[in-house]
Coordinates of C-alpha atoms in Angstrom, one line a residue:
M17 CA -9.6 199.9 -11.4
F18 CA -13.1 199.0 -11.3
V19 CA -15.5 199.2 -14.7
N20 CA -19.4 199.5 -14.6
L21 CA -20.4 196.6 -17.3
P22 CA -24.1 197.4 -18.1
T23 CA -26.1 194.3 -17.9
R24 CA -28.8 193.0 -20.3
R25 CA -32.3 193.7 -19.0
K26 CA -34.0 190.7 -18.3
A27 CA -37.1 190.2 -20.8
G28 CA -40.3 190.2 -18.6
W29 CA -43.1 187.7 -18.8
R30 CA -45.2 188.2 -22.0
W31 CA -48.9 187.8 -20.2
A32 CA -51.0 190.3 -22.2
T33 CA -51.0 188.4 -25.3
P34 CA -52.2 184.9 -23.8
L35 CA -54.5 187.0 -21.4
L36 CA -56.2 188.6 -24.5
A37 CA -56.3 185.3 -26.4
A38 CA -57.7 183.4 -23.3
L39 CA -60.4 186.1 -23.1
M40 CA -61.4 185.6 -26.7
V41 CA -61.9 181.9 -26.2
A42 CA -63.6 182.1 -23.1
A43 CA -66.2 184.8 -24.9
F44 CA -66.4 182.3 -27.9
I45 CA -67.2 179.1 -25.5
W46 CA -69.9 181.5 -23.4
I47 CA -71.6 182.6 -26.8
A48 CA -71.4 179.0 -28.0
L49 CA -73.4 177.2 -25.1
L50 CA -76.0 179.9 -25.6
P51 CA -79.5 177.8 -25.8
D52 CA -80.5 178.9 -29.5
D53 CA -80.0 181.3 -32.3
A54 CA -82.3 184.2 -31.1
A55 CA -80.1 184.3 -28.2
W56 CA -76.9 184.3 -30.4
R57 CA -78.3 187.3 -32.5
A58 CA -79.3 189.1 -29.3
T59 CA -75.9 188.8 -27.7
L60 CA -73.9 190.3 -30.9
L61 CA -76.3 193.3 -31.1
R62 CA -75.8 193.8 -27.4
W63 CA -72.0 193.3 -27.0
G64 CA -71.0 194.1 -30.9
T65 CA -70.4 197.6 -32.3
L66 CA -73.2 198.7 -33.9
S67 CA -72.6 200.7 -37.2
G68 CA -74.4 204.4 -37.3
S69 CA -73.9 207.6 -38.6
V70 CA -72.0 210.5 -36.9
T71 CA -74.8 212.1 -35.4
E72 CA -76.1 208.6 -33.5
W73 CA -72.5 208.2 -32.3
R74 CA -72.2 211.6 -30.6
A75 CA -75.6 210.6 -28.6
A76 CA -73.5 207.2 -28.0
L77 CA -70.8 209.2 -26.3
R78 CA -73.4 209.5 -23.1
D79 CA -74.7 206.0 -23.0
E80 CA -73.2 202.4 -22.5
R81 CA -73.2 201.9 -26.4
L82 CA -69.7 203.4 -26.3
L83 CA -68.5 200.2 -24.3
T84 CA -69.2 197.9 -27.6
L85 CA -66.3 199.1 -28.8
L86 CA -64.1 197.4 -26.5
S87 CA -66.4 194.4 -26.0
A88 CA -67.1 193.5 -29.6
L89 CA -62.9 192.9 -29.9
F90 CA -63.8 189.6 -27.7
I91 CA -66.7 188.3 -29.9
H92 CA -66.4 186.0 -32.7
A93 CA -69.0 184.7 -35.2
G94 CA -67.3 181.3 -35.5
P95 CA -64.3 179.0 -34.9
V96 CA -62.5 180.1 -38.3
H97 CA -62.9 183.9 -37.5
L98 CA -61.5 183.1 -33.9
V99 CA -58.6 180.8 -35.0
G100 CA -57.8 183.2 -37.6
N101 CA -57.5 186.5 -35.2
L102 CA -55.6 184.4 -32.8
L103 CA -53.1 183.1 -34.9
F104 CA -52.1 186.5 -36.0
L105 CA -52.1 187.8 -32.2
L106 CA -49.6 185.6 -31.6
I107 CA -47.4 186.0 -34.4
F108 CA -47.2 189.6 -34.2
G109 CA -48.2 190.1 -30.7
L110 CA -45.7 188.5 -28.7
P111 CA -42.6 190.1 -30.2
S112 CA -44.5 193.3 -30.1
E113 CA -45.3 193.2 -26.4
R114 CA -42.0 192.0 -25.4
A115 CA -40.7 195.3 -26.9
M116 CA -43.3 197.9 -25.8
G117 CA -43.9 196.3 -22.5
P118 CA -47.3 194.9 -21.3
W119 CA -49.0 197.6 -20.1
R120 CA -48.3 199.8 -23.5
Y121 CA -49.3 196.9 -25.7
L122 CA -52.7 196.4 -24.1
L123 CA -53.5 200.4 -24.6
L124 CA -52.2 199.5 -28.3
F125 CA -54.6 196.5 -28.8
L126 CA -57.7 198.0 -26.6
A127 CA -57.7 201.7 -27.9
G128 CA -56.2 200.7 -31.5
G129 CA -59.3 198.1 -31.6
A130 CA -62.0 200.6 -30.1
L131 CA -60.7 203.3 -32.7
A132 CA -61.0 201.1 -35.5
N133 CA -64.5 199.6 -34.7
L134 CA -65.6 203.3 -34.4
A135 CA -63.9 204.1 -37.9
A136 CA -66.1 200.7 -39.3
A137 CA -69.0 201.9 -37.7
L138 CA -68.9 205.4 -39.1
L139 CA -67.8 204.4 -42.5
M140 CA -69.9 201.4 -43.1
G141 CA -72.5 202.1 -45.7
T142 CA -75.4 199.7 -44.1
P143 CA -77.0 200.9 -40.5
A144 CA -77.7 198.8 -37.7
R145 CA -74.8 195.7 -38.6
A146 CA -73.1 194.5 -36.0
I147 CA -69.4 194.7 -35.9
I148 CA -67.4 192.1 -34.3
G149 CA -64.3 190.3 -33.8
A150 CA -60.7 191.3 -32.6
S151 CA -59.4 192.4 -36.2
G152 CA -59.4 196.0 -35.6
G153 CA -56.8 195.1 -32.3
V154 CA -54.8 192.4 -34.2
S155 CA -54.3 194.8 -37.4
A156 CA -53.3 197.5 -34.8
V157 CA -50.5 195.3 -33.5
I158 CA -49.7 194.6 -37.0
G159 CA -48.9 198.1 -37.7
A160 CA -47.1 198.4 -34.4
Y161 CA -44.8 195.2 -35.6
L162 CA -44.0 196.7 -38.8
A163 CA -43.0 200.0 -37.4
L164 CA -40.8 198.1 -34.3
F165 CA -39.4 195.5 -36.7
P166 CA -39.1 197.0 -40.1
G167 CA -36.3 194.8 -41.1
A168 CA -37.6 191.8 -39.7
R169 CA -38.2 188.2 -42.1
L170 CA -41.1 186.0 -41.4
G171 CA -41.0 182.1 -42.1
V172 CA -43.5 181.3 -45.2
V173 CA -44.3 177.8 -46.6
V174 CA -44.6 178.1 -50.1
P175 CA -45.8 174.8 -52.5
L176 CA -43.3 173.9 -55.1
G177 CA -44.6 171.3 -57.1
L178 CA -44.7 168.2 -54.9
W179 CA -42.6 169.8 -52.3
L180 CA -43.2 172.7 -49.8
E181 CA -40.2 174.8 -49.2
F182 CA -39.9 177.1 -45.9
I183 CA -38.4 180.7 -46.6
K184 CA -37.9 183.7 -45.1
V185 CA -39.6 186.8 -46.4
P186 CA -39.0 190.3 -45.6
A187 CA -42.0 191.3 -43.1
A188 CA -42.6 194.5 -44.1
L189 CA -43.1 193.0 -47.7
L190 CA -45.8 190.8 -46.7
I191 CA -47.1 193.5 -44.2
G192 CA -47.3 195.9 -47.0
L193 CA -49.1 193.4 -49.4
W194 CA -51.5 192.8 -46.5
A195 CA -52.4 196.7 -46.2
T196 CA -52.8 196.8 -49.8
L197 CA -55.4 194.2 -49.9
Q198 CA -57.1 195.7 -46.9
L199 CA -57.5 199.0 -48.6
V200 CA -58.3 197.4 -51.7
F201 CA -61.0 195.6 -50.1
T202 CA -62.3 198.1 -48.2
F203 CA -64.2 199.5 -51.1
V204 CA -64.7 196.5 -52.9
G205 CA -64.8 193.8 -50.3
P206 CA -68.3 194.1 -49.2
S207 CA -69.5 192.8 -52.5
F208 CA -67.5 189.4 -51.2
G209 CA -69.1 189.2 -47.5
A210 CA -69.7 190.8 -44.4
V211 CA -66.5 192.0 -43.4
A212 CA -65.4 195.3 -41.4
W213 CA -62.7 196.2 -43.8
W214 CA -62.5 199.8 -42.5
A215 CA -61.5 198.6 -39.0
H216 CA -58.4 196.6 -40.7
L217 CA -57.2 199.4 -42.4
A218 CA -57.9 202.0 -39.3
G219 CA -56.5 199.6 -36.8
F220 CA -53.3 199.1 -39.0
V221 CA -52.9 203.0 -39.2
V222 CA -53.5 203.6 -35.5
G223 CA -51.0 201.0 -34.4
L224 CA -48.3 202.2 -37.0
L225 CA -48.3 205.5 -35.6
Y226 CA -48.4 204.3 -32.1
A227 CA -45.4 202.4 -32.3
L228 CA -43.6 205.4 -34.2
A229 CA -44.3 207.6 -31.2
L230 CA -42.9 205.0 -29.1
K231 CA -39.9 204.2 -30.8
P232 CA -37.4 207.1 -29.3
M233 CA -38.7 206.0 -25.7
L234 CA -38.2 202.5 -26.4
A235 CA -34.8 203.2 -27.9
R236 CA -33.5 205.1 -24.8
R237 CA -34.9 202.7 -22.4
S238 CA -33.0 199.7 -24.3
R239 CA -29.7 201.7 -24.1
G240 CA -30.4 202.6 -20.4
T241 CA -30.2 206.2 -20.7

C-alpha cells in the first residue's frame, strides 16, 4: 500500500527585501555625492512627492509627477532617516515576504507606499513640500505583518537598572502602540518637525487591508489545496 505524503514547500529565496534596501542605499549614496546643497534641494523637489491640492493632483495624473509617488520612496534626507527605515523594513519585511512571496510583497511595498505618499500630499496643510522616504511603504509592510502574524512576538531590550533585559512582547501590542502614535502625531506631529505622518498612517491601513485580503489565498496555498 502506497501513501502519498505531502512534502513541505521549500521557502524561496527572499530577494525583494534586500533589493529594496539596496536601491535605497544606492539612491542615498547618489544624493550624497551631489556637488552642493542647491543640487541636493533640486533633486528632492524633482524626485520627491510634492504636497498640493486635489485639483493639482488631478492634473498630475496626466504628467510625470505621478511617478514621484514611487521615486520618493527611495530618497532619504539623512543617514538616520535611512537607517531607521531599513531597520523596520528588515524586521517586518523578511517574514512578510516569506509569507506572501516576493512579487506580492513588492506590490505591497510599491502600491502601499505610493498611496501613502498620495494621501500625505493631499492631506498635508502646507503646499509644495517635498515628501521623501520609504516610511509609507514600510508602514504598509508593518500593517501586512500584523495581519499575517497576529500572534507573533518580538524581542525587545528593556533597561532594568544597571542591566539590560531581553524580553519577548506580543507584536500586536507593539504595532498597536506604534499605530496609535502615528494617529496622534498625524494631528499634533507638525509641531515637532517636518514628518509626513499621514503617509505612515495611510500606508499602515493599506498594508493591513491588503494582507487581510490575501490571507485566505495564502492559507489555501500553504495547505496545497
